[in-house]
Amino acid sequence: MYNINFSIAIAVKGEDVYFSALYYNALLRMNLRTGRTEYLCSFEKEKKIIGIHLKAFCHKSSVWFMPQYGEYIACYDIDKNKMEYFDFPGKIYDRPCMEKYCLNVQGERIVPKYSDAGWIDKENIYLIPAGTETAVILNLETKKMSNISNIINSENEYFGCGTYYEEKIWMAPYEGNQLVSLDIHTGEISRIDCEQELGIFYGICGYKGKIWFSSRTEEGVLFLDIQKQKYGKMPCRGIDFKPGKETYRGIVNFNDTLWMMPYEAEKIIYLNAEEKCFIEYDRNIEPGWGVMMIVNAEDDSMYAVSDTYNYLICLHKERADYDIYTPAISVSQLYDILNCNYGENALIMLMERYHGAIPEKKIVMEDYISLLMFYSFAGNKQSGIKIQVKSFIGKTGQVCFEYMKKEK
């Protein structure tokens, strides 16, 4: 089997997890009960690039995907196995401060479209602008979009994360030192200066009258008291601090408290309301947490993906426990993805991924036999050796045989 990397565009619907692959143009589904992962389709209108999507959301029988480096908002109908695409409103606003956030693919500069997205209510989501001009509110029921202009006020402002709290969308920049709030009813925009650069924060969250930022120093975790319009810090207890580290990446309100996921830290931490400080989540896993990114926080479960170790973790509300899931597809499904992404080069790429001996326990037997036969055939294709199609077992073997037969 072949482990395929999650992007953070992950949506959970019942026992199924739908996700856009990180390194391929591919939509996949993983069952949480059986662990079975299957390739559903490609996003055929998108380019074959890394990080096509930023976030994913389920609504009824559809899964919505928000673009990061992609060109469209995509909606996948589960029942009909059909993809629908939507142009996002506004224009691309490429500016000097975005240089380090862009992709360069064969000489083409690809600008990130949005930097964050999240729920407003059960039907509406917000999108935080990156390379686009405006913030967007998307109604998943009606499929209608509204955009708010004049969010970005300089060529050196670049928003990195956002949250919805008390009828406002709050946006913190990767580049800049102003927290911005947007009233979803009036469109009024407010800016609040901060005494320190906000670019070290990779997430914000509204909780009990405050906007909280996903990082900490020796002094504690930064927050903004909305009513007083003043910043403060909540202390941490018993947590080692390593100077120079960007300690935490994401922050979320789950189980009626705040949780922060590690970036360069080594522990998940949460807010202990009784002691009024942040403490460690007292659990260890192997090989470790890695860089964690929150993808879903429901009433009963919180999901986060480890970008370092490529697994999906589910923390449970009712018990101090977790489950871990790793997506793995068969070699034949990997070939389907490679073929869709790279065409005639897919077979070469498949061989590169499985160069040399393959332990049987790593892949299913039929794929193991198929690939061994293919190696033999590929290495001797000029020698006139005749191999019958029946010698190959499985879909991968059939494809390999037909390809090599044409090349002889």
Short mmCIF file of C-alpha atoms in Angstrom, two decimals:
data_model
loop_
_atom_site.label_atom_id
_atom_site.label_comp_id
_atom_site.label_asym_id
_atom_site.label_seq_id
_atom_site.Cartn_x
_atom_site.Cartn_y
_atom_site.Cartn_z
CA MET A 1 0.00 0.00 0.00
CA TYR A 2 1.07 3.59 -0.63
CA ASN A 3 0.63 6.32 2.02
CA ILE A 4 -0.81 9.45 0.45
CA ASN A 5 -0.46 12.85 2.11
CA PHE A 6 -3.37 14.83 3.49
CA SER A 7 -3.78 18.47 2.68
CA ILE A 8 -5.70 20.43 5.32
CA ALA A 9 -8.78 20.40 3.07
CA ILE A 10 -10.45 17.63 5.07
CA ALA A 11 -14.14 17.19 5.84
CA VAL A 12 -15.72 14.54 8.05
CA LYS A 13 -19.16 13.16 7.21
CA GLY A 14 -20.30 10.30 9.43
CA GLU A 15 -17.71 7.53 9.18
CA ASP A 16 -16.15 8.99 6.02
CA VAL A 17 -13.38 11.54 5.61
CA TYR A 18 -13.18 13.39 2.29
CA PHE A 19 -9.89 15.11 1.49
CA SER A 20 -7.96 16.79 -1.27
CA ALA A 21 -4.47 15.27 -1.61
CA LEU A 22 -1.54 17.54 -0.83
CA TYR A 23 0.85 16.62 -3.64
CA TYR A 24 -1.63 15.42 -6.29
CA ASN A 25 -4.74 16.67 -7.99
CA ALA A 26 -7.01 14.08 -6.38
CA LEU A 27 -10.12 13.74 -4.21
CA LEU A 28 -10.07 10.75 -1.86
CA ARG A 29 -12.34 9.18 0.74
CA MET A 30 -11.20 7.34 3.85
CA ASN A 31 -13.53 5.30 6.06
CA LEU A 32 -12.78 5.82 9.75
CA ARG A 33 -14.12 2.41 10.77
CA THR A 34 -12.41 0.21 8.19
CA GLY A 35 -9.45 2.43 7.30
CA ARG A 36 -10.15 1.85 3.60
CA THR A 37 -9.03 4.75 1.41
CA GLU A 38 -10.23 5.16 -2.16
CA TYR A 39 -9.52 7.56 -4.99
CA LEU A 40 -12.76 9.17 -6.21
CA CYS A 41 -11.76 11.59 -8.97
CA SER A 42 -9.53 14.49 -9.92
CA PHE A 43 -10.43 18.17 -9.88
CA GLU A 44 -10.33 18.22 -13.65
CA LYS A 45 -10.49 22.01 -14.07
CA GLU A 46 -7.52 22.56 -11.76
CA LYS A 47 -3.81 22.48 -12.55
CA LYS A 48 -1.57 19.66 -11.36
CA ILE A 49 0.08 21.55 -8.48
CA ILE A 50 0.71 21.19 -4.77
CA GLY A 51 -1.80 22.57 -2.26
CA ILE A 52 -4.79 23.13 -4.52
CA HIS A 53 -7.20 23.49 -1.60
CA LEU A 54 -7.11 25.15 1.78
CA LYS A 55 -10.20 23.94 3.66
CA ALA A 56 -13.17 21.61 3.08
CA PHE A 57 -16.73 21.70 4.47
CA CYS A 58 -19.64 19.24 4.41
CA HIS A 59 -23.18 20.42 3.83
CA LYS A 60 -25.92 17.81 3.39
CA SER A 61 -24.75 15.49 0.57
CA SER A 62 -22.02 17.81 -0.71
CA VAL A 63 -18.39 18.52 0.16
CA TRP A 64 -17.05 21.99 -0.61
CA PHE A 65 -13.38 22.74 -1.26
CA MET A 66 -11.91 26.23 -0.87
CA PRO A 67 -8.92 27.14 -3.08
CA GLN A 68 -5.46 27.90 -1.81
CA TYR A 69 -3.41 27.71 -5.02
CA GLY A 70 -6.38 26.42 -7.01
CA GLU A 71 -8.49 28.51 -9.38
CA TYR A 72 -12.00 27.50 -8.33
CA ILE A 73 -14.29 26.80 -5.40
CA ALA A 74 -15.35 23.18 -5.95
CA CYS A 75 -18.46 21.34 -4.77
CA TYR A 76 -18.52 17.53 -4.87
CA ASP A 77 -21.95 15.86 -4.82
CA ILE A 78 -21.49 12.57 -2.95
CA ASP A 79 -24.71 10.97 -4.18
CA LYS A 80 -24.18 11.86 -7.84
CA ASN A 81 -20.38 11.54 -7.84
CA LYS A 82 -20.28 14.86 -9.66
CA MET A 83 -18.09 17.96 -9.31
CA GLU A 84 -19.30 21.53 -9.77
CA TYR A 85 -16.99 24.56 -10.02
CA PHE A 86 -17.52 28.20 -9.07
CA ASP A 87 -15.47 31.28 -9.89
CA PHE A 88 -14.59 33.30 -6.81
CA PRO A 89 -15.53 36.99 -6.81
CA GLY A 90 -13.05 39.82 -7.10
CA LYS A 91 -9.65 40.03 -8.73
CA ILE A 92 -6.19 38.81 -7.81
CA TYR A 93 -4.24 41.49 -5.95
CA ASP A 94 -0.59 40.40 -6.29
CA ARG A 95 1.74 42.58 -4.23
CA PRO A 96 5.36 42.60 -3.03
CA CYS A 97 4.67 41.12 0.43
CA MET A 98 3.21 37.97 -1.16
CA GLU A 99 6.43 36.91 -2.90
CA LYS A 100 7.39 34.22 -0.37
CA TYR A 101 3.85 32.76 -0.30
CA CYS A 102 3.56 32.15 -4.06
CA LEU A 103 4.31 28.97 -5.99
CA ASN A 104 6.64 28.97 -8.96
CA VAL A 105 5.66 26.18 -11.33
CA GLN A 106 7.70 25.96 -14.52
CA GLY A 107 8.21 29.70 -14.49
CA GLU A 108 4.59 30.52 -13.69
CA ARG A 109 3.91 32.51 -10.51
CA ILE A 110 0.83 31.08 -8.79
CA VAL A 111 -0.71 33.32 -6.15
CA PRO A 112 -2.58 31.87 -3.13
CA LYS A 113 -6.23 32.84 -3.34
CA TYR A 114 -7.39 32.43 0.27
CA SER A 115 -5.49 31.89 3.51
CA ASP A 116 -8.25 30.65 5.84
CA ALA A 117 -11.95 29.76 5.97
CA GLY A 118 -14.48 28.72 8.59
CA TRP A 119 -18.10 28.41 9.63
CA ILE A 120 -20.37 31.38 10.36
CA ASP A 121 -23.45 29.22 10.92
CA LYS A 122 -24.80 25.91 9.60
CA GLU A 123 -25.14 27.26 6.05
CA ASN A 124 -22.58 30.04 5.64
CA ILE A 125 -18.79 30.09 5.63
CA TYR A 126 -16.28 32.93 5.40
CA LEU A 127 -13.09 33.05 3.30
CA ILE A 128 -10.10 35.16 4.34
CA PRO A 129 -8.36 36.86 1.37
CA ALA A 130 -4.73 36.13 0.51
CA GLY A 131 -4.14 37.03 -3.13
CA THR A 132 -7.74 38.04 -3.75
CA GLU A 133 -9.04 41.56 -3.17
CA THR A 134 -11.95 40.76 -0.91
CA ALA A 135 -13.28 38.62 1.91
CA VAL A 136 -16.14 36.32 0.87
CA ILE A 137 -19.23 34.87 2.54
CA LEU A 138 -20.50 31.72 0.80
CA ASN A 139 -23.94 30.22 1.43
CA LEU A 140 -23.63 26.46 0.94
CA GLU A 141 -27.39 26.02 0.67
CA THR A 142 -28.07 28.57 -2.08
CA LYS A 143 -24.53 28.47 -3.55
CA LYS A 144 -24.52 32.27 -3.57
CA MET A 145 -21.50 34.42 -2.68
CA SER A 146 -21.18 37.92 -1.31
CA ASN A 147 -17.88 39.78 -1.17
CA ILE A 148 -16.70 42.73 0.88
CA SER A 149 -14.22 45.07 -0.78
CA ASN A 150 -11.57 47.40 0.64
CA ILE A 151 -10.26 44.86 3.16
CA ILE A 152 -6.57 45.24 2.25
CA ASN A 153 -5.26 48.74 2.78
CA SER A 154 -1.59 48.53 1.74
CA GLU A 155 0.85 46.62 -0.45
CA ASN A 156 2.48 45.26 2.68
CA GLU A 157 -0.61 43.70 4.26
CA TYR A 158 -1.21 39.97 3.93
CA PHE A 159 -3.83 38.14 6.00
CA GLY A 160 -2.97 34.70 7.30
CA CYS A 161 -5.80 33.51 9.55
CA GLY A 162 -9.33 34.34 10.65
CA THR A 163 -12.25 33.45 12.88
CA TYR A 164 -15.93 34.32 13.24
CA TYR A 165 -17.03 35.67 16.61
CA GLU A 166 -19.87 37.93 17.83
CA GLU A 167 -21.21 38.79 14.35
CA LYS A 168 -17.79 39.70 13.02
CA ILE A 169 -15.06 38.10 10.93
CA TRP A 170 -11.69 38.69 12.58
CA MET A 171 -8.51 38.60 10.48
CA ALA A 172 -4.88 38.57 11.60
CA PRO A 173 -2.04 39.16 9.13
CA TYR A 174 1.11 37.16 8.46
CA GLU A 175 2.54 40.50 7.36
CA GLY A 176 1.50 43.56 9.38
CA ASN A 177 0.52 44.50 12.93
CA GLN A 178 -3.19 45.27 12.76
CA LEU A 179 -6.02 42.95 13.74
CA VAL A 180 -9.00 43.60 11.43
CA SER A 181 -12.67 43.00 12.19
CA LEU A 182 -15.46 42.93 9.60
CA ASP A 183 -19.11 43.28 10.61
CA ILE A 184 -21.01 40.76 8.45
CA HIS A 185 -24.25 42.81 8.59
CA THR A 186 -23.02 46.37 8.01
CA GLY A 187 -19.72 45.72 6.24
CA GLU A 188 -17.99 48.06 8.70
CA ILE A 189 -14.25 47.45 9.01
CA SER A 190 -12.27 48.19 12.17
CA ARG A 191 -8.51 48.00 12.75
CA ILE A 192 -6.79 47.48 16.07
CA ASP A 193 -3.05 48.03 16.38
CA CYS A 194 -0.97 45.52 18.32
CA GLU A 195 2.20 46.23 20.24
CA GLN A 196 3.92 43.32 18.51
CA GLU A 197 4.08 41.86 15.01
CA LEU A 198 1.10 39.55 14.49
CA GLY A 199 2.83 37.54 11.77
CA ILE A 200 4.00 34.92 14.27
CA PHE A 201 0.40 33.76 14.74
CA TYR A 202 -1.05 30.99 12.57
CA GLY A 203 -4.53 30.97 14.07
CA ILE A 204 -6.99 33.06 16.07
CA CYS A 205 -10.15 32.16 17.96
CA GLY A 206 -12.98 34.00 19.74
CA TYR A 207 -13.69 32.81 23.28
CA LYS A 208 -15.46 34.46 26.25
CA GLY A 209 -15.25 38.05 25.07
CA LYS A 210 -11.68 37.80 23.80
CA ILE A 211 -9.82 37.09 20.57
CA TRP A 212 -7.00 34.62 21.29
CA PHE A 213 -3.81 34.14 19.27
CA SER A 214 -2.12 30.81 18.62
CA SER A 215 1.32 31.32 20.07
CA ARG A 216 2.94 31.81 23.44
CA THR A 217 5.98 33.38 25.00
CA GLU A 218 7.44 33.13 28.49
CA GLU A 219 4.81 35.67 29.52
CA GLY A 220 1.90 33.56 28.23
CA VAL A 221 -0.71 33.46 25.46
CA LEU A 222 -1.78 36.73 23.84
CA PHE A 223 -5.44 37.80 23.73
CA LEU A 224 -7.46 40.92 22.90
CA ASP A 225 -10.23 41.96 25.29
CA ILE A 226 -12.88 43.08 22.79
CA GLN A 227 -14.81 45.38 25.11
CA LYS A 228 -11.76 47.09 26.58
CA GLN A 229 -9.89 47.07 23.25
CA LYS A 230 -6.74 46.08 25.14
CA TYR A 231 -4.30 43.22 24.78
CA GLY A 232 -3.28 40.92 27.61
CA LYS A 233 -1.64 37.54 28.25
CA MET A 234 -2.81 34.36 29.93
CA PRO A 235 -0.02 32.52 31.78
CA CYS A 236 1.11 28.96 31.08
CA ARG A 237 1.95 26.45 33.79
CA GLY A 238 4.53 23.69 33.67
CA ILE A 239 5.22 24.09 29.94
CA ASP A 240 8.81 24.30 28.74
CA PHE A 241 9.47 27.35 26.62
CA LYS A 242 12.17 27.34 23.97
CA PRO A 243 13.18 30.87 22.85
CA GLY A 244 13.14 31.47 19.13
CA LYS A 245 10.55 28.78 18.44
CA GLU A 246 7.20 29.39 16.72
CA THR A 247 5.49 27.23 19.27
CA TYR A 248 1.84 26.83 18.24
CA ARG A 249 0.02 26.85 14.93
CA GLY A 250 -3.74 26.51 15.48
CA ILE A 251 -6.19 27.44 18.21
CA VAL A 252 -9.81 26.30 18.56
CA ASN A 253 -12.74 26.33 20.99
CA PHE A 254 -13.48 22.65 21.67
CA ASN A 255 -15.22 21.05 24.63
CA ASP A 256 -15.92 24.58 25.96
CA THR A 257 -12.26 25.48 26.30
CA LEU A 258 -9.34 26.58 24.14
CA TRP A 259 -6.92 24.11 22.57
CA MET A 260 -3.65 24.94 20.82
CA MET A 261 -1.87 22.63 18.38
CA PRO A 262 1.95 22.44 18.16
CA TYR A 263 4.05 23.96 15.43
CA GLU A 264 7.59 23.77 16.80
CA ALA A 265 6.36 22.80 20.25
CA GLU A 266 6.11 19.19 21.44
CA LYS A 267 2.77 19.19 23.26
CA ILE A 268 -0.86 20.09 22.74
CA ILE A 269 -1.97 22.59 25.39
CA TYR A 270 -5.40 23.74 26.57
CA LEU A 271 -6.89 26.41 28.81
CA ASN A 272 -7.71 25.23 32.31
CA ALA A 273 -10.63 27.49 33.26
CA GLU A 274 -10.45 26.74 36.99
CA GLU A 275 -6.75 27.54 37.31
CA LYS A 276 -6.86 30.31 34.67
CA CYS A 277 -3.77 29.16 32.81
CA PHE A 278 -2.73 26.96 29.89
CA ILE A 279 -1.50 23.45 30.72
CA GLU A 280 -0.29 20.44 28.74
CA TYR A 281 -2.55 17.76 27.30
CA ASP A 282 -1.17 14.79 29.18
CA ARG A 283 -0.84 12.31 26.33
CA ASN A 284 2.12 11.08 24.30
CA ILE A 285 2.05 9.35 20.95
CA GLU A 286 4.63 7.76 18.71
CA PRO A 287 6.33 9.01 16.62
CA GLY A 288 5.15 12.39 17.91
CA TRP A 289 2.75 15.26 17.24
CA GLY A 290 4.72 17.13 14.59
CA VAL A 291 3.25 20.24 12.99
CA MET A 292 -0.49 19.96 13.74
CA MET A 293 -3.24 21.76 11.82
CA ILE A 294 -6.86 21.77 13.00
CA VAL A 295 -9.30 20.71 10.28
CA ASN A 296 -12.57 20.10 12.11
CA ALA A 297 -13.99 20.68 15.61
CA GLU A 298 -17.46 19.27 16.20
CA ASP A 299 -19.52 18.79 19.36
CA ASP A 300 -18.00 15.41 20.18
CA SER A 301 -14.68 15.27 18.34
CA MET A 302 -11.83 17.46 17.19
CA TYR A 303 -9.76 16.48 14.15
CA ALA A 304 -6.26 17.69 13.33
CA VAL A 305 -3.72 16.55 10.76
CA SER A 306 -0.01 16.09 11.44
CA ASP A 307 1.83 17.62 8.51
CA THR A 308 5.06 16.08 9.81
CA TYR A 309 3.94 12.48 10.21
CA ASN A 310 0.92 12.46 7.87
CA TYR A 311 -1.84 11.17 10.08
CA LEU A 312 -5.28 12.39 11.11
CA ILE A 313 -5.89 12.48 14.86
CA CYS A 314 -9.32 12.59 16.50
CA LEU A 315 -9.54 13.86 20.08
CA HIS A 316 -12.72 12.82 21.88
CA LYS A 317 -14.79 15.07 24.11
CA GLU A 318 -16.14 12.43 26.47
CA ARG A 319 -12.86 10.66 27.19
CA ALA A 320 -9.23 11.65 27.46
CA ASP A 321 -8.32 9.58 24.44
CA TYR A 322 -7.64 9.81 20.73
CA ASP A 323 -7.70 7.80 17.50
CA ILE A 324 -5.17 8.03 14.68
CA TYR A 325 -5.79 7.38 10.98
CA THR A 326 -3.30 7.14 8.12
CA PRO A 327 -4.56 7.10 4.50
CA ALA A 328 -3.12 4.35 2.29
CA ILE A 329 -4.16 3.41 -1.24
CA SER A 330 -3.36 0.42 -3.41
CA VAL A 331 -0.71 0.67 -6.10
CA SER A 332 -3.37 0.45 -8.79
CA GLN A 333 -5.15 3.48 -7.32
CA LEU A 334 -1.83 5.30 -7.13
CA TYR A 335 -1.36 4.60 -10.84
CA ASP A 336 -4.82 6.04 -11.55
CA ILE A 337 -3.85 9.26 -9.74
CA LEU A 338 -0.47 9.48 -11.44
CA ASN A 339 -2.03 8.79 -14.82
CA CYS A 340 -4.55 11.60 -14.30
CA ASN A 341 -1.83 14.01 -13.15
CA TYR A 342 1.09 13.08 -15.40
CA GLY A 343 -0.27 11.08 -18.33
CA GLU A 344 2.35 9.04 -20.18
CA ASN A 345 4.94 9.73 -17.46
CA ALA A 346 2.81 7.97 -14.85
CA LEU A 347 4.39 4.57 -15.36
CA ILE A 348 7.90 5.92 -14.93
CA MET A 349 6.87 7.71 -11.74
CA LEU A 350 5.25 4.53 -10.45
CA MET A 351 8.49 2.61 -10.97
CA GLU A 352 10.46 5.35 -9.19
CA ARG A 353 8.22 5.12 -6.13
CA TYR A 354 8.69 1.34 -5.95
CA HIS A 355 12.30 1.02 -7.08
CA GLY A 356 13.94 -2.18 -5.85
CA ALA A 357 12.47 -4.87 -3.64
CA ILE A 358 9.02 -4.37 -2.10
CA PRO A 359 8.20 -6.25 1.11
CA GLU A 360 4.98 -8.20 0.66
CA LYS A 361 3.53 -6.78 3.87
CA LYS A 362 3.72 -3.27 2.42
CA ILE A 363 1.25 -3.84 -0.40
CA VAL A 364 -1.54 -6.26 -1.21
CA MET A 365 -0.42 -9.52 -2.86
CA GLU A 366 -1.90 -8.84 -6.28
CA ASP A 367 -0.10 -5.52 -6.54
CA TYR A 368 3.10 -7.12 -5.30
CA ILE A 369 3.01 -9.78 -8.01
CA SER A 370 2.00 -7.24 -10.67
CA LEU A 371 4.93 -4.99 -9.96
CA LEU A 372 7.49 -7.80 -9.74
CA MET A 373 6.34 -9.07 -13.13
CA PHE A 374 6.47 -5.55 -14.49
CA TYR A 375 10.05 -5.02 -13.31
CA SER A 376 11.08 -8.22 -15.05
CA PHE A 377 9.24 -7.30 -18.22
CA ALA A 378 10.51 -3.72 -18.29
CA GLY A 379 14.09 -4.82 -17.80
CA ASN A 380 13.93 -7.30 -20.67
CA LYS A 381 11.55 -5.62 -23.10
CA GLN A 382 14.21 -5.38 -25.82
CA SER A 383 15.25 -9.03 -25.52
CA GLY A 384 12.22 -10.50 -27.27
CA ILE A 385 10.87 -12.27 -24.18
CA LYS A 386 7.18 -12.99 -24.62
CA ILE A 387 4.94 -12.65 -21.58
CA GLN A 388 1.24 -13.42 -21.65
CA VAL A 389 -1.31 -10.97 -20.19
CA LYS A 390 -2.47 -13.66 -17.78
CA SER A 391 0.94 -13.52 -16.12
CA PHE A 392 -0.05 -10.17 -14.65
CA ILE A 393 -2.49 -9.97 -11.78
CA GLY A 394 -4.51 -6.90 -10.89
CA LYS A 395 -5.29 -3.62 -12.60
CA THR A 396 -1.75 -2.29 -12.32
CA GLY A 397 -0.34 -5.33 -14.09
CA GLN A 398 -2.82 -5.03 -16.96
CA VAL A 399 -1.95 -1.36 -17.47
CA CYS A 400 1.79 -2.08 -17.31
CA PHE A 401 1.50 -4.88 -19.87
CA GLU A 402 -0.48 -2.82 -22.37
CA TYR A 403 1.93 0.10 -22.06
CA MET A 404 5.05 -2.00 -22.48
CA LYS A 405 3.52 -3.88 -25.41
CA LYS A 406 3.09 -0.58 -27.28
CA GLU A 407 6.68 0.45 -26.52
CA LYS A 408 8.28 -2.72 -27.96
#
